[in-house]
Amino acid sequence: REAPFDPGFRCRKATVDLRAVILDLEGVWFDHGLHGTQNALRESFLSRGVELSEDETRLVEGDPHPMDATGKVGLLRDLCQKTEDRMREAAQGATDLALPNVTAPAWVVPSLIQTFDSEYVKTVRTSKPIQNATETLKSLKEAGLKIAVIADCNEEALEGFKLRAEYFGEGFLPDAFLSTRETSPKAPQPWLVFHLMHRLGVYPATSVVRVSSTASGIEEGLNAGCWTVGVARTSRLVSERADADIDGSISKQLSDRIKTVYEQLYRAGAHFVIDGIWQLPKVLNELAVYQRYSVLQLRAL
């Protein structure tokens, strides 16, 4: 019996080999603990006379907004609302900072964004890859996987990251970079992933692994139909020292933070959660075995 429609071009395999890895730039490849973002947040508020604590910059969760391409505006807005009283107190006597009660965030955020962008670009100039991250990406590329990076920053900062990546990688660069400002809306909607899949020339989504240190990044991968791997230890929510030895011992406080992030990423739907990208090859090997086992199961039906 003929099919009622022409199926056209499609992937006919129930499972396919892994072809690409799409990962976050911050917290997965560069900037262990996202201290660059945290420092830029602190400097932004210091310019308004407000000193932020480590927990305030570590735990802040910005509300998503269609016009907030990088997610940083949401962080600034959230912190502005939480520190409104302190900001008002610091602004006493300064006529240009007379803040209305209701519109304080809207009044202050635009200038905070300018300061943040300026300070963030400064941190990029001294940023370093996470320990063993570049070596891991090199090995994956040599194994035949395509590598793409999503950068949650503006174009100027991304160019700085590219220069740092090429320097530390001795010429190595991923197959594609994409700033969140180039395609919108951003995570958890899947358009950035689809954009990179098109740029890399890979399909279907089940051949792609999305690696992220955030719940929204995991949701983005799931919405695109990808395998997802969460990264806990090098995330902002853990905020371990940027120069920490990944093979060294860690304090109970950090251990508890890591455990909490593991739980959050699994709750977001991650298929796997790891400490850092240096553990990704092991996960990909396990996933490849699972893929082959699934084919055997299907053939047995």
mmCIF file of C-alpha atoms in Angstrom:
data_model
loop_
_atom_site.group_PDB
_atom_site.id
_atom_site.type_symbol
_atom_site.label_atom_id
_atom_site.label_comp_id
_atom_site.label_asym_id
_atom_site.label_seq_id
_atom_site.Cartn_x
_atom_site.Cartn_y
_atom_site.Cartn_z
ATOM 1 C CA ARG A 1 0.000 0.000 0.000
ATOM 2 C CA GLU A 2 1.368 3.414 -0.972
ATOM 3 C CA ALA A 3 1.983 6.081 1.636
ATOM 4 C CA PRO A 4 -0.734 8.786 1.668
ATOM 5 C CA PHE A 5 1.965 11.454 1.363
ATOM 6 C CA ASP A 6 5.516 11.847 0.167
ATOM 7 C CA PRO A 7 7.758 11.654 3.256
ATOM 8 C CA GLY A 8 10.502 13.478 1.408
ATOM 9 C CA PHE A 9 13.935 13.897 2.964
ATOM 10 C CA ARG A 10 14.109 12.608 6.507
ATOM 11 C CA CYS A 11 16.320 10.738 8.926
ATOM 12 C CA ARG A 12 15.268 7.098 8.812
ATOM 13 C CA LYS A 13 17.384 5.818 11.693
ATOM 14 C CA ALA A 14 15.857 5.266 15.095
ATOM 15 C CA THR A 15 19.212 6.205 16.609
ATOM 16 C CA VAL A 16 22.198 7.959 15.083
ATOM 17 C CA ASP A 17 25.847 8.494 15.919
ATOM 18 C CA LEU A 18 26.799 11.579 17.887
ATOM 19 C CA ARG A 19 27.946 14.335 15.561
ATOM 20 C CA ALA A 20 28.222 17.578 17.522
ATOM 21 C CA VAL A 21 28.598 19.134 20.954
ATOM 22 C CA ILE A 22 27.098 22.559 21.661
ATOM 23 C CA LEU A 23 28.352 24.091 24.902
ATOM 24 C CA ASP A 24 28.231 27.278 26.934
ATOM 25 C CA LEU A 25 31.296 29.487 26.798
ATOM 26 C CA GLU A 26 31.142 30.705 30.411
ATOM 27 C CA GLY A 27 31.187 28.115 33.158
ATOM 28 C CA VAL A 28 31.864 25.214 30.788
ATOM 29 C CA TRP A 29 34.918 26.193 28.726
ATOM 30 C CA PHE A 30 36.052 29.536 30.185
ATOM 31 C CA ASP A 31 35.751 31.282 33.554
ATOM 32 C CA HIS A 32 35.524 28.621 36.261
ATOM 33 C CA GLY A 33 32.767 29.872 38.582
ATOM 34 C CA LEU A 34 31.788 32.763 36.270
ATOM 35 C CA HIS A 35 33.773 35.229 38.360
ATOM 36 C CA GLY A 36 34.005 37.572 35.377
ATOM 37 C CA THR A 37 30.245 38.036 35.412
ATOM 38 C CA GLN A 38 30.170 38.350 39.192
ATOM 39 C CA ASN A 39 32.970 40.927 39.261
ATOM 40 C CA ALA A 40 31.246 43.000 36.576
ATOM 41 C CA LEU A 41 28.017 42.906 38.601
ATOM 42 C CA ARG A 42 29.865 44.063 41.726
ATOM 43 C CA GLU A 43 31.623 46.908 39.908
ATOM 44 C CA SER A 44 28.345 48.034 38.355
ATOM 45 C CA PHE A 45 26.718 48.434 41.747
ATOM 46 C CA LEU A 46 29.822 49.931 43.350
ATOM 47 C CA SER A 47 29.479 52.724 40.799
ATOM 48 C CA ARG A 48 26.156 53.429 42.542
ATOM 49 C CA GLY A 49 27.603 53.168 46.034
ATOM 50 C CA VAL A 50 26.252 49.672 46.770
ATOM 51 C CA GLU A 51 28.531 46.771 47.692
ATOM 52 C CA LEU A 52 27.197 43.337 46.757
ATOM 53 C CA SER A 53 28.022 40.210 48.744
ATOM 54 C CA GLU A 54 29.353 36.999 47.198
ATOM 55 C CA ASP A 55 26.015 35.257 47.722
ATOM 56 C CA GLU A 56 24.131 38.099 46.042
ATOM 57 C CA THR A 57 26.149 37.800 42.830
ATOM 58 C CA ARG A 58 26.314 33.999 43.039
ATOM 59 C CA LEU A 59 22.618 33.305 43.578
ATOM 60 C CA VAL A 60 20.964 36.075 41.562
ATOM 61 C CA GLU A 61 18.472 34.771 39.009
ATOM 62 C CA GLY A 62 17.361 37.259 36.402
ATOM 63 C CA ASP A 63 13.865 37.096 34.996
ATOM 64 C CA PRO A 64 13.880 36.277 31.259
ATOM 65 C CA HIS A 65 12.834 39.073 28.929
ATOM 66 C CA PRO A 66 12.444 38.956 25.109
ATOM 67 C CA MET A 67 14.670 42.028 24.702
ATOM 68 C CA ASP A 68 17.359 40.729 27.080
ATOM 69 C CA ALA A 69 19.561 38.848 24.618
ATOM 70 C CA THR A 70 22.413 38.020 26.986
ATOM 71 C CA GLY A 71 20.451 37.536 30.205
ATOM 72 C CA LYS A 72 22.612 40.077 32.008
ATOM 73 C CA VAL A 73 19.896 42.757 32.069
ATOM 74 C CA GLY A 74 17.683 40.382 34.028
ATOM 75 C CA LEU A 75 20.462 39.861 36.582
ATOM 76 C CA LEU A 76 20.941 43.613 36.977
ATOM 77 C CA ARG A 77 17.206 44.222 37.255
ATOM 78 C CA ASP A 78 16.815 41.538 39.924
ATOM 79 C CA LEU A 79 19.747 42.866 41.962
ATOM 80 C CA CYS A 80 18.460 46.417 41.566
ATOM 81 C CA GLN A 81 15.106 45.452 43.045
ATOM 82 C CA LYS A 82 16.754 43.610 45.942
ATOM 83 C CA THR A 83 19.128 46.481 46.769
ATOM 84 C CA GLU A 84 16.757 49.394 46.157
ATOM 85 C CA ASP A 85 16.856 50.559 49.790
ATOM 86 C CA ARG A 86 20.664 50.465 49.919
ATOM 87 C CA MET A 87 20.885 52.260 46.586
ATOM 88 C CA ARG A 88 18.491 54.947 47.780
ATOM 89 C CA GLU A 89 20.537 55.426 50.944
ATOM 90 C CA ALA A 90 23.764 55.686 48.948
ATOM 91 C CA ALA A 91 22.143 58.219 46.616
ATOM 92 C CA GLN A 92 21.043 60.665 49.324
ATOM 93 C CA GLY A 93 22.203 64.157 48.464
ATOM 94 C CA ALA A 94 22.825 63.343 44.816
ATOM 95 C CA THR A 95 20.124 65.008 42.744
ATOM 96 C CA ASP A 96 20.838 62.893 39.665
ATOM 97 C CA LEU A 97 20.061 59.738 41.619
ATOM 98 C CA ALA A 98 16.676 60.700 43.094
ATOM 99 C CA LEU A 99 14.913 57.374 42.736
ATOM 100 C CA PRO A 100 11.123 57.067 42.628
ATOM 101 C CA ASN A 101 9.781 54.241 44.782
ATOM 102 C CA VAL A 102 8.141 52.226 42.028
ATOM 103 C CA THR A 103 10.377 52.977 39.056
ATOM 104 C CA ALA A 104 13.777 52.621 40.741
ATOM 105 C CA PRO A 105 14.931 49.628 38.652
ATOM 106 C CA ALA A 106 13.798 51.262 35.395
ATOM 107 C CA TRP A 107 15.555 54.463 36.496
ATOM 108 C CA VAL A 108 18.903 52.877 37.273
ATOM 109 C CA VAL A 109 19.272 49.763 35.083
ATOM 110 C CA PRO A 110 20.268 51.542 31.815
ATOM 111 C CA SER A 111 23.347 53.109 33.424
ATOM 112 C CA LEU A 112 24.161 49.828 35.192
ATOM 113 C CA ILE A 113 24.139 48.046 31.832
ATOM 114 C CA GLN A 114 26.724 50.464 30.430
ATOM 115 C CA THR A 115 29.004 49.978 33.433
ATOM 116 C CA PHE A 116 28.524 46.212 33.366
ATOM 117 C CA ASP A 117 29.429 45.893 29.673
ATOM 118 C CA SER A 118 32.551 47.988 30.164
ATOM 119 C CA GLU A 119 33.697 46.027 33.223
ATOM 120 C CA TYR A 120 32.878 42.673 31.639
ATOM 121 C CA VAL A 121 35.055 43.356 28.604
ATOM 122 C CA LYS A 122 37.927 44.092 31.014
ATOM 123 C CA THR A 123 37.518 40.687 32.681
ATOM 124 C CA VAL A 124 37.530 38.943 29.288
ATOM 125 C CA ARG A 125 41.037 40.258 28.615
ATOM 126 C CA THR A 126 42.380 38.216 31.541
ATOM 127 C CA SER A 127 40.025 35.234 31.342
ATOM 128 C CA LYS A 128 41.380 31.692 31.182
ATOM 129 C CA PRO A 129 39.978 28.328 30.132
ATOM 130 C CA ILE A 130 38.830 25.949 32.838
ATOM 131 C CA GLN A 131 41.473 23.365 33.710
ATOM 132 C CA ASN A 132 41.677 20.623 31.015
ATOM 133 C CA ALA A 133 38.759 22.173 29.092
ATOM 134 C CA THR A 134 40.641 23.084 25.916
ATOM 135 C CA GLU A 135 42.412 19.723 25.859
ATOM 136 C CA THR A 136 39.051 17.983 26.164
ATOM 137 C CA LEU A 137 37.545 19.948 23.280
ATOM 138 C CA LYS A 138 40.599 19.234 21.135
ATOM 139 C CA SER A 139 40.235 15.500 21.757
ATOM 140 C CA LEU A 140 36.535 15.586 20.877
ATOM 141 C CA LYS A 141 37.238 17.430 17.630
ATOM 142 C CA GLU A 142 39.996 14.966 16.756
ATOM 143 C CA ALA A 143 37.486 12.166 17.346
ATOM 144 C CA GLY A 144 35.297 13.626 14.603
ATOM 145 C CA LEU A 145 32.773 15.633 16.600
ATOM 146 C CA LYS A 146 31.915 19.183 15.592
ATOM 147 C CA ILE A 147 32.152 21.758 18.385
ATOM 148 C CA ALA A 148 29.987 24.866 18.724
ATOM 149 C CA VAL A 149 29.965 27.462 21.486
ATOM 150 C CA ILE A 150 27.120 29.671 22.727
ATOM 151 C CA ALA A 151 28.421 32.911 24.232
ATOM 152 C CA ASP A 152 26.092 34.749 26.615
ATOM 153 C CA CYS A 153 27.737 38.119 25.928
ATOM 154 C CA ASN A 154 27.928 40.926 23.392
ATOM 155 C CA GLU A 155 30.014 40.852 20.216
ATOM 156 C CA GLU A 156 32.951 42.817 21.664
ATOM 157 C CA ALA A 157 33.327 40.384 24.562
ATOM 158 C CA LEU A 158 32.968 37.412 22.205
ATOM 159 C CA GLU A 159 35.822 38.657 20.017
ATOM 160 C CA GLY A 160 37.945 38.931 23.153
ATOM 161 C CA PHE A 161 37.084 35.367 24.124
ATOM 162 C CA LYS A 162 38.011 34.142 20.634
ATOM 163 C CA LEU A 163 41.459 35.706 20.934
ATOM 164 C CA ARG A 164 41.964 34.149 24.376
ATOM 165 C CA ALA A 165 40.721 30.773 23.123
ATOM 166 C CA GLU A 166 43.084 30.780 20.159
ATOM 167 C CA TYR A 167 45.996 31.795 22.388
ATOM 168 C CA PHE A 168 45.451 29.119 25.027
ATOM 169 C CA GLY A 169 44.473 26.503 22.443
ATOM 170 C CA GLU A 170 47.608 27.141 20.371
ATOM 171 C CA GLY A 171 45.509 27.804 17.291
ATOM 172 C CA PHE A 172 42.577 25.552 18.212
ATOM 173 C CA LEU A 173 39.113 27.032 17.765
ATOM 174 C CA PRO A 174 35.660 25.414 17.747
ATOM 175 C CA ASP A 175 33.798 25.034 14.461
ATOM 176 C CA ALA A 176 31.309 27.766 15.355
ATOM 177 C CA PHE A 177 30.692 30.559 17.853
ATOM 178 C CA LEU A 178 27.313 32.188 18.368
ATOM 179 C CA SER A 179 26.507 35.185 20.549
ATOM 180 C CA THR A 180 23.066 35.158 22.134
ATOM 181 C CA ARG A 181 22.594 38.608 20.578
ATOM 182 C CA GLU A 182 22.680 37.119 17.077
ATOM 183 C CA THR A 183 19.526 35.031 17.467
ATOM 184 C CA SER A 184 16.534 35.636 19.667
ATOM 185 C CA PRO A 185 14.660 34.695 21.702
ATOM 186 C CA LYS A 186 17.239 32.841 23.772
ATOM 187 C CA ALA A 187 17.045 29.832 26.111
ATOM 188 C CA PRO A 188 14.952 27.996 27.089
ATOM 189 C CA GLN A 189 13.608 28.347 23.552
ATOM 190 C CA PRO A 190 15.629 26.171 21.133
ATOM 191 C CA TRP A 191 16.448 28.602 18.313
ATOM 192 C CA LEU A 192 20.131 29.068 19.178
ATOM 193 C CA VAL A 193 20.649 25.307 19.021
ATOM 194 C CA PHE A 194 18.815 25.036 15.693
ATOM 195 C CA HIS A 195 20.839 27.962 14.326
ATOM 196 C CA LEU A 196 24.101 26.221 15.242
ATOM 197 C CA MET A 197 22.935 22.850 13.903
ATOM 198 C CA HIS A 198 22.263 24.553 10.568
ATOM 199 C CA ARG A 199 25.636 26.286 10.647
ATOM 200 C CA LEU A 200 27.431 23.027 11.476
ATOM 201 C CA GLY A 201 25.401 21.012 8.984
ATOM 202 C CA VAL A 202 24.380 18.352 11.504
ATOM 203 C CA TYR A 203 21.036 16.625 12.023
ATOM 204 C CA PRO A 204 18.915 15.247 13.599
ATOM 205 C CA ALA A 205 18.862 16.820 17.068
ATOM 206 C CA THR A 206 19.455 13.397 18.649
ATOM 207 C CA SER A 207 22.970 13.481 17.190
ATOM 208 C CA VAL A 208 23.741 16.639 19.193
ATOM 209 C CA VAL A 209 24.749 16.985 22.854
ATOM 210 C CA ARG A 210 23.927 20.279 24.589
ATOM 211 C CA VAL A 211 26.267 21.024 27.511
ATOM 212 C CA SER A 212 25.340 23.790 29.967
ATOM 213 C CA SER A 213 25.883 24.912 33.553
ATOM 214 C CA THR A 214 22.395 26.451 33.779
ATOM 215 C CA ALA A 215 18.889 25.048 34.041
ATOM 216 C CA SER A 216 17.751 27.226 31.125
ATOM 217 C CA GLY A 217 20.541 25.804 28.959
ATOM 218 C CA ILE A 218 19.401 22.274 29.776
ATOM 219 C CA GLU A 219 15.791 23.172 28.963
ATOM 220 C CA GLU A 220 16.978 24.708 25.701
ATOM 221 C CA GLY A 221 18.654 21.438 24.717
ATOM 222 C CA LEU A 222 15.598 19.397 25.664
ATOM 223 C CA ASN A 223 13.294 21.692 23.694
ATOM 224 C CA ALA A 224 15.549 21.224 20.667
ATOM 225 C CA GLY A 225 15.436 17.431 21.079
ATOM 226 C CA CYS A 226 19.121 17.055 22.015
ATOM 227 C CA TRP A 227 20.881 14.981 24.611
ATOM 228 C CA THR A 228 21.735 17.233 27.552
ATOM 229 C CA VAL A 229 24.665 17.275 29.976
ATOM 230 C CA GLY A 230 24.683 19.579 32.995
ATOM 231 C CA VAL A 231 27.920 20.979 34.422
ATOM 232 C CA ALA A 232 27.797 21.601 38.166
ATOM 233 C CA ARG A 233 31.163 22.297 39.778
ATOM 234 C CA THR A 234 32.315 25.075 37.438
ATOM 235 C CA SER A 235 28.956 26.897 37.482
ATOM 236 C CA ARG A 236 28.198 30.311 38.980
ATOM 237 C CA LEU A 237 25.968 28.745 41.642
ATOM 238 C CA VAL A 238 29.004 26.932 43.080
ATOM 239 C CA SER A 239 31.410 29.830 42.466
ATOM 240 C CA GLU A 240 34.590 27.880 43.194
ATOM 241 C CA ARG A 241 37.882 29.774 42.870
ATOM 242 C CA ALA A 242 38.860 30.270 39.242
ATOM 243 C CA ASP A 243 42.321 28.798 39.892
ATOM 244 C CA ALA A 244 41.024 25.779 41.831
ATOM 245 C CA ASP A 245 42.738 22.439 41.214
ATOM 246 C CA ILE A 246 40.081 20.054 39.919
ATOM 247 C CA ASP A 247 42.047 17.121 41.344
ATOM 248 C CA GLY A 248 42.430 18.698 44.784
ATOM 249 C CA SER A 249 40.243 18.365 47.842
ATOM 250 C CA ILE A 250 37.240 20.644 48.324
ATOM 251 C CA SER A 251 35.574 22.054 51.418
ATOM 252 C CA LYS A 252 32.262 20.796 52.777
ATOM 253 C CA GLN A 253 30.653 24.104 51.810
ATOM 254 C CA LEU A 254 31.649 23.655 48.172
ATOM 255 C CA SER A 255 30.667 19.997 48.263
ATOM 256 C CA ASP A 256 27.190 20.956 49.479
ATOM 257 C CA ARG A 257 26.892 23.612 46.772
ATOM 258 C CA ILE A 258 27.899 21.122 44.084
ATOM 259 C CA LYS A 259 25.347 18.613 45.350
ATOM 260 C CA THR A 260 22.638 21.292 45.232
ATOM 261 C CA VAL A 261 23.490 22.206 41.629
ATOM 262 C CA TYR A 262 23.510 18.529 40.627
ATOM 263 C CA GLU A 263 19.960 18.269 41.958
ATOM 264 C CA GLN A 264 18.848 21.468 40.195
ATOM 265 C CA LEU A 265 20.230 20.358 36.831
ATOM 266 C CA TYR A 266 18.690 16.901 37.115
ATOM 267 C CA ARG A 267 15.360 18.496 38.040
ATOM 268 C CA ALA A 268 15.674 20.664 34.925
ATOM 269 C CA GLY A 269 15.767 17.416 32.924
ATOM 270 C CA ALA A 270 19.486 16.839 32.244
ATOM 271 C CA HIS A 271 20.247 13.327 30.987
ATOM 272 C CA PHE A 272 23.659 13.482 32.679
ATOM 273 C CA VAL A 273 25.311 15.840 35.175
ATOM 274 C CA ILE A 274 29.087 16.077 35.617
ATOM 275 C CA ASP A 275 31.524 18.162 37.656
ATOM 276 C CA GLY A 276 33.167 19.749 34.626
ATOM 277 C CA ILE A 277 33.802 19.387 30.919
ATOM 278 C CA TRP A 278 36.875 17.244 31.573
ATOM 279 C CA GLN A 279 34.417 14.420 32.380
ATOM 280 C CA LEU A 280 32.455 14.842 29.133
ATOM 281 C CA PRO A 281 34.334 12.188 27.069
ATOM 282 C CA LYS A 282 33.326 9.499 29.560
ATOM 283 C CA VAL A 283 29.673 10.552 29.312
ATOM 284 C CA LEU A 284 29.811 10.566 25.502
ATOM 285 C CA ASN A 285 31.273 7.057 25.525
ATOM 286 C CA GLU A 286 28.447 5.886 27.797
ATOM 287 C CA LEU A 287 25.926 7.560 25.525
ATOM 288 C CA ALA A 288 27.433 5.912 22.437
ATOM 289 C CA VAL A 289 27.158 2.502 24.122
ATOM 290 C CA TYR A 290 23.536 3.281 25.027
ATOM 291 C CA GLN A 291 22.821 4.236 21.418
ATOM 292 C CA ARG A 292 24.221 0.939 20.118
ATOM 293 C CA TYR A 293 22.341 -1.021 22.789
ATOM 294 C CA SER A 294 19.100 0.718 21.789
ATOM 295 C CA VAL A 295 19.620 -0.387 18.176
ATOM 296 C CA LEU A 296 20.051 -3.988 19.330
ATOM 297 C CA GLN A 297 16.862 -3.731 21.377
ATOM 298 C CA LEU A 298 14.921 -2.387 18.385
ATOM 299 C CA ARG A 299 16.193 -5.169 16.141
ATOM 300 C CA ALA A 300 15.057 -7.734 18.703
ATOM 301 C CA LEU A 301 11.455 -6.466 18.630
#
